[in-house]
PDB file of C-alpha atoms in Angstrom:
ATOM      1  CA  UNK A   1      89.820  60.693 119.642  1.00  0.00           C
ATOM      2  CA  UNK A   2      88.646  63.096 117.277  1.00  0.00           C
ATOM      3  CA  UNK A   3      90.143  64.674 113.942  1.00  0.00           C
ATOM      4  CA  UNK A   4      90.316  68.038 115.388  1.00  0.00           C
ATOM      5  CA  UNK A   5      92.690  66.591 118.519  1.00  0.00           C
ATOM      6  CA  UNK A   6      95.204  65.466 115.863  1.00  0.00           C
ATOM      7  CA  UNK A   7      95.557  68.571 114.551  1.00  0.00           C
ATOM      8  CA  UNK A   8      98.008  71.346 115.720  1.00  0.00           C
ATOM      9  CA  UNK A   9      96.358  74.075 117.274  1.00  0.00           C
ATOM     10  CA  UNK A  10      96.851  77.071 114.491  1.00  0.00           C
ATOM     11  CA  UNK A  11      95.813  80.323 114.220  1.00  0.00           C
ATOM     12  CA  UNK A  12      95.533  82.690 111.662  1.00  0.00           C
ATOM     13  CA  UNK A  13      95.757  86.447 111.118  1.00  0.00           C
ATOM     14  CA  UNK A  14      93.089  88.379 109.792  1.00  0.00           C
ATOM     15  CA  UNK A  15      92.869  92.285 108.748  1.00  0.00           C
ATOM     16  CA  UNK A  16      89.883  93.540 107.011  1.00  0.00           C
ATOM     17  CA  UNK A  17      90.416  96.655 105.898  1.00  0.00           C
ATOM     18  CA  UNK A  18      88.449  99.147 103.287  1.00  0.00           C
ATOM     19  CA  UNK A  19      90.252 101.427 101.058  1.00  0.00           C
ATOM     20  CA  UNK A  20      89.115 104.058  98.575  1.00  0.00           C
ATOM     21  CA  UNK A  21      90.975 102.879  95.611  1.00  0.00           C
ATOM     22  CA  UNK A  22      89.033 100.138  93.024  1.00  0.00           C
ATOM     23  CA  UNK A  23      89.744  96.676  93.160  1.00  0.00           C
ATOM     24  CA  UNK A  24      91.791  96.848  89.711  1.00  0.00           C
ATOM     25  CA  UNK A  25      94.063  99.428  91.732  1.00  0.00           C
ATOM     26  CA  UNK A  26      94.544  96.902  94.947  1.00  0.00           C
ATOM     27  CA  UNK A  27      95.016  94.068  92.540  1.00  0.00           C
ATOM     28  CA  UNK A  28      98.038  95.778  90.713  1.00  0.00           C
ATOM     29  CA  UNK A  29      99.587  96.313  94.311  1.00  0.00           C
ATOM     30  CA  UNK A  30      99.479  92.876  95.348  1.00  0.00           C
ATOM     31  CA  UNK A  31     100.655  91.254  92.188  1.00  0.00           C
ATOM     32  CA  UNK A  32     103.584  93.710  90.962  1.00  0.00           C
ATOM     33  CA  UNK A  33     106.772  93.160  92.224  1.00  0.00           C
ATOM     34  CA  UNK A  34     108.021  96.562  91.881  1.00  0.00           C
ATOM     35  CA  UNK A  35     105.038  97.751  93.792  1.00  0.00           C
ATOM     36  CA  UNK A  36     105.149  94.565  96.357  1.00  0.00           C
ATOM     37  CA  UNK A  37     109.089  96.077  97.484  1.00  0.00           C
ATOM     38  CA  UNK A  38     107.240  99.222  98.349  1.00  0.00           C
ATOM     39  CA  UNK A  39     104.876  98.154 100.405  1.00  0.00           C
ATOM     40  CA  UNK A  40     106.473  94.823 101.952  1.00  0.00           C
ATOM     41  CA  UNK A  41     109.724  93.359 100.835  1.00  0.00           C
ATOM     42  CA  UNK A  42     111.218  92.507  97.408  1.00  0.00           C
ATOM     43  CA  UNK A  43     110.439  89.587  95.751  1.00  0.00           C
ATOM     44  CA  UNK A  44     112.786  87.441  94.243  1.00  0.00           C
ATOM     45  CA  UNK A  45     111.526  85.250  91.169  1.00  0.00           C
ATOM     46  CA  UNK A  46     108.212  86.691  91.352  1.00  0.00           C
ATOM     47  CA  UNK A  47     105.149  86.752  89.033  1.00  0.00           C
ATOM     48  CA  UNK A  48     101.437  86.073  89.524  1.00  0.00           C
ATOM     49  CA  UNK A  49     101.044  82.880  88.100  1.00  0.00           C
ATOM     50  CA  UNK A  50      99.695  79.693  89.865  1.00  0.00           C
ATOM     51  CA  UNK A  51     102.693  77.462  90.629  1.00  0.00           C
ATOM     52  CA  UNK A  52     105.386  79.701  90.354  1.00  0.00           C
ATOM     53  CA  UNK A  53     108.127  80.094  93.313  1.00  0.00           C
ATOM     54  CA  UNK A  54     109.438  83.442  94.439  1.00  0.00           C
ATOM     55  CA  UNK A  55     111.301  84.691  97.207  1.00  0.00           C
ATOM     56  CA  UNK A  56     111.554  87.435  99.892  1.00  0.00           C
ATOM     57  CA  UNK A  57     114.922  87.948 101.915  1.00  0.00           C
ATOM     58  CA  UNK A  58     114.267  88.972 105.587  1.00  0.00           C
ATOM     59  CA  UNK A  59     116.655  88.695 109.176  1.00  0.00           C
ATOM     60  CA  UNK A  60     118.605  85.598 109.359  1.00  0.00           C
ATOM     61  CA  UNK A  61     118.328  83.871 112.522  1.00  0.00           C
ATOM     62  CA  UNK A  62     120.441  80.856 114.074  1.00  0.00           C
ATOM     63  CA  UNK A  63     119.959  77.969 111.425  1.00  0.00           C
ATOM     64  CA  UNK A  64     117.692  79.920 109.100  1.00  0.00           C
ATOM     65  CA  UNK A  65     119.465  81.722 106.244  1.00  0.00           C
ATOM     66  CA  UNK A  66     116.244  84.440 106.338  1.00  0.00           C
ATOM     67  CA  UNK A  67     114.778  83.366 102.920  1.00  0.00           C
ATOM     68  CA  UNK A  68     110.904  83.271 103.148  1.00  0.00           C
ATOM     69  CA  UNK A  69     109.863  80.649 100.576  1.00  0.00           C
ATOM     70  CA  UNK A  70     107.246  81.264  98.789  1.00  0.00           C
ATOM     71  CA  UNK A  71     104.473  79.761  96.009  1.00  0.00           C
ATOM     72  CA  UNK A  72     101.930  81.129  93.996  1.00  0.00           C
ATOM     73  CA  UNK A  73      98.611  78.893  94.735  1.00  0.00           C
ATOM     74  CA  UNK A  74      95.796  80.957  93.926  1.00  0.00           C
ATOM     75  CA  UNK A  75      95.335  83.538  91.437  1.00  0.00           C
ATOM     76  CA  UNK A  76      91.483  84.951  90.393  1.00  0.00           C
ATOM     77  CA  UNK A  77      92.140  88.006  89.195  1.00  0.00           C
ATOM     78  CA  UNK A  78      90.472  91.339  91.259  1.00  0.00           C
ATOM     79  CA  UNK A  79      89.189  88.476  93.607  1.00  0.00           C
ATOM     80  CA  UNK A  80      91.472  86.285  95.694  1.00  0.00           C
ATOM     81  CA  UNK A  81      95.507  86.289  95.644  1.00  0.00           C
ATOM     82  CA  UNK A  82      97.197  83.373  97.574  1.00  0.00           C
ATOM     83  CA  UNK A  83     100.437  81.803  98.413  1.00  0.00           C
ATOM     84  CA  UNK A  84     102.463  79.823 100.530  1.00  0.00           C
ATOM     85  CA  UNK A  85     104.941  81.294 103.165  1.00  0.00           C
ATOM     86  CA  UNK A  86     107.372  79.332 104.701  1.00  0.00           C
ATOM     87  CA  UNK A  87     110.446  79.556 106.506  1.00  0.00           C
ATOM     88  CA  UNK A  88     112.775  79.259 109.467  1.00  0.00           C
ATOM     89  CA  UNK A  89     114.208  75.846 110.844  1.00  0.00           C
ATOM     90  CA  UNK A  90     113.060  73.543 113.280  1.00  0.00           C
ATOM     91  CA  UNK A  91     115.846  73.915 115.285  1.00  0.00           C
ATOM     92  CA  UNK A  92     115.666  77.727 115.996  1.00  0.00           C
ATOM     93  CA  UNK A  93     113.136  78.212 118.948  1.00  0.00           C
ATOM     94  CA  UNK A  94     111.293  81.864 118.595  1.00  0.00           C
ATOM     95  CA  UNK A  95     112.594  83.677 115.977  1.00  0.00           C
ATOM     96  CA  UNK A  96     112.945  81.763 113.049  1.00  0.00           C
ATOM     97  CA  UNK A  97     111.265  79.053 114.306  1.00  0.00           C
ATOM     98  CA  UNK A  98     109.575  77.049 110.900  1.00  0.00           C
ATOM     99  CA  UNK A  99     106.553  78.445 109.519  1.00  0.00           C
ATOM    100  CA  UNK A 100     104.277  76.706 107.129  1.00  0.00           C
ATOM    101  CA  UNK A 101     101.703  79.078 106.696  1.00  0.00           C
ATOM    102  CA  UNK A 102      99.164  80.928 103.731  1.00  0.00           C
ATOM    103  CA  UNK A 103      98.537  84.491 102.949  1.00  0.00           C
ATOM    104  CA  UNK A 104      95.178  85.246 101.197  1.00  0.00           C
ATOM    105  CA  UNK A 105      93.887  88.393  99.839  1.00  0.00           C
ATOM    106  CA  UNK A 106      90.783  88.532  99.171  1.00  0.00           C
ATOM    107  CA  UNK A 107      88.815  91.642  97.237  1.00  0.00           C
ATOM    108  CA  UNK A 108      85.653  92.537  96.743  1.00  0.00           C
ATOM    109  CA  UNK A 109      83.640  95.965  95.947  1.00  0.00           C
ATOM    110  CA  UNK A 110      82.717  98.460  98.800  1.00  0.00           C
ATOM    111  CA  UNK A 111      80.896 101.677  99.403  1.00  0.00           C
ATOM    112  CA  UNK A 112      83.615 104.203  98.120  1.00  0.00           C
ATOM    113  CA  UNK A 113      86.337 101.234  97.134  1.00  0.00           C
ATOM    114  CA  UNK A 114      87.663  98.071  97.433  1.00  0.00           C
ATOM    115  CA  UNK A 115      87.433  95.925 101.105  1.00  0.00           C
ATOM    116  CA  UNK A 116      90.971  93.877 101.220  1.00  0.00           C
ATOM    117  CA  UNK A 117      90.478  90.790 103.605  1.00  0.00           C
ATOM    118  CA  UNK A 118      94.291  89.353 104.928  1.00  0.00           C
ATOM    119  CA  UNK A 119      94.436  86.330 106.085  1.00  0.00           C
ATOM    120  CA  UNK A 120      97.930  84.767 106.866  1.00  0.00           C
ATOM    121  CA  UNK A 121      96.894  81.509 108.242  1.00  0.00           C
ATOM    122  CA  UNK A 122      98.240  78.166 109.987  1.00  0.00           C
ATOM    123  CA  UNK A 123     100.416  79.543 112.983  1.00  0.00           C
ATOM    124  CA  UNK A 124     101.059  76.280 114.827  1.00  0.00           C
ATOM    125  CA  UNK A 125     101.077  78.134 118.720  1.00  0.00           C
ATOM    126  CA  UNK A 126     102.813  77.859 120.969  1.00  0.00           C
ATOM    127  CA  UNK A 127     105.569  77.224 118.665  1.00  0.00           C
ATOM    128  CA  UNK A 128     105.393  80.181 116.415  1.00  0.00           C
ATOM    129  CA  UNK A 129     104.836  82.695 119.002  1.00  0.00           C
ATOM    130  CA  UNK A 130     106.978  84.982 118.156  1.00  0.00           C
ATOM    131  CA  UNK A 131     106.504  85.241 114.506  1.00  0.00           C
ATOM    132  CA  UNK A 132     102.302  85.430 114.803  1.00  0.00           C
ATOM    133  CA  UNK A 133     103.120  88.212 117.440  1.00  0.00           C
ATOM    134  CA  UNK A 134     105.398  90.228 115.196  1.00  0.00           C
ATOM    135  CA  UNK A 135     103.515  89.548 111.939  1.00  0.00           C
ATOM    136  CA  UNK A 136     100.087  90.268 113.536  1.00  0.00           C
ATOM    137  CA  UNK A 137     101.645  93.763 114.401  1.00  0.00           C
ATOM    138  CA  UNK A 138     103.747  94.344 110.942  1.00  0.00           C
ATOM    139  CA  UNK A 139     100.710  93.015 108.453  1.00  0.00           C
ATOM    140  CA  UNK A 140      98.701  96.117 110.015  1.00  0.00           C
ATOM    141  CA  UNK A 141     101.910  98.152 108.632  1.00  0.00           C
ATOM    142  CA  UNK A 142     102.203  96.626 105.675  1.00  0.00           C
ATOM    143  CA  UNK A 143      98.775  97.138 104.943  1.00  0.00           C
ATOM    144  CA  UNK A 144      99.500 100.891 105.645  1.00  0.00           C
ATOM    145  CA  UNK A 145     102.169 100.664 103.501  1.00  0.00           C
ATOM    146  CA  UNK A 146      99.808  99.034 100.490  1.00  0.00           C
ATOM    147  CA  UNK A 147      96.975 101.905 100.843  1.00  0.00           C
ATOM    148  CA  UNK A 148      99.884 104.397 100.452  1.00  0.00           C
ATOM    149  CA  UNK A 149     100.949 102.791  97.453  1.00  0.00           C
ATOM    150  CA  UNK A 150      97.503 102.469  95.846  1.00  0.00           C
ATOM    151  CA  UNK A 151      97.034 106.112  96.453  1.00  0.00           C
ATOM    152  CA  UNK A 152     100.376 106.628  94.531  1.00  0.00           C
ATOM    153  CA  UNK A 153      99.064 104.760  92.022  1.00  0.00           C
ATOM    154  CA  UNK A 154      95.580 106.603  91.495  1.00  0.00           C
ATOM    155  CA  UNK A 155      97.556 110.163  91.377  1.00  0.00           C
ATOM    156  CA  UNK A 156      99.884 108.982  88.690  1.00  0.00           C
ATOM    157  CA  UNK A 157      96.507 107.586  86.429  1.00  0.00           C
ATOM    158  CA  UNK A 158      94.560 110.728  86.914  1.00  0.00           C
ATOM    159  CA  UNK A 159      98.032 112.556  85.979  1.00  0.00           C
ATOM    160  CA  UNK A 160      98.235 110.182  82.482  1.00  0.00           C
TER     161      UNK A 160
END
């Protein structure tokens, strides 16, 4: 037997998207909690340091109380933002099923701006179905969300 048939089979979601803000622009999105409740949810205990907990609050769901549990394990500044993302309970099939997953952003210069790379990775299928179906759909919003944001953020500069 081989490694790779002891391992669950996961799978990841990936966006790669390029925006016309610069990275230091995209990088202030990702790592500001005021600016992370506009464009996703609002964090609880957080600040971009490697290590640190934080928290987001979502839709409770049988034996999950809804809390998204979240670490800080990456941090290179205009480069690569990553943490940990876990939550539900084993015994909640679907919806709240547990999810022990990453999210990485990862930036780097483009024609005209900034290319954002998403990956949310290590959905263990077929038993987090639902939540890599729903997240693949809401990360494309949430990226929406994000460039909005940015753009906010490049009007009030030029305003200053």
């Amino acid at each position: 037997m081989t490694d790779a048939a002891l391992k669950p089979d996961t799978h990841d979601i990936v966006l790669d998207e390029v925006f016309p803000h610069a990275p230091e622009t995209i990088w202030t999105a990702l790592t500001s909690g005021e600016l992370i409740a506009r464009w996703m949810m609002a964090p609880t205990g957080f600040e971009p340091v490697e290590g640190k907990h934080f928290t987001f609050q979502t839709t409770p769901a049988g034996a999950w109380d809804g809390i998204i549990r979240c670490q800080v394990l990456e941090v290179v500044p205009y480069e690569r933002f990553a943490y940990a993302w876990k939550g539900g309970d084993e015994g909640n099939i679907g919806y709240g099923s547990r999810l022990d997953t990453v999210v990485t952003f990862i930036l780097s210069r483009a024609d005209g701006g900034t290319r954002l790379r998403l990956v949310h990775s290590g959905f263990v299928l077929p038993k987090n179905d639902t939540a890599f179906r729903s997240m693949s759909e809401g990360w494309k919003k949430v990226v929406r969300n994000l460039d909005a944001v940015a753009a906010e953020q490049d009007a009030s500069k030029r305003l200053h």
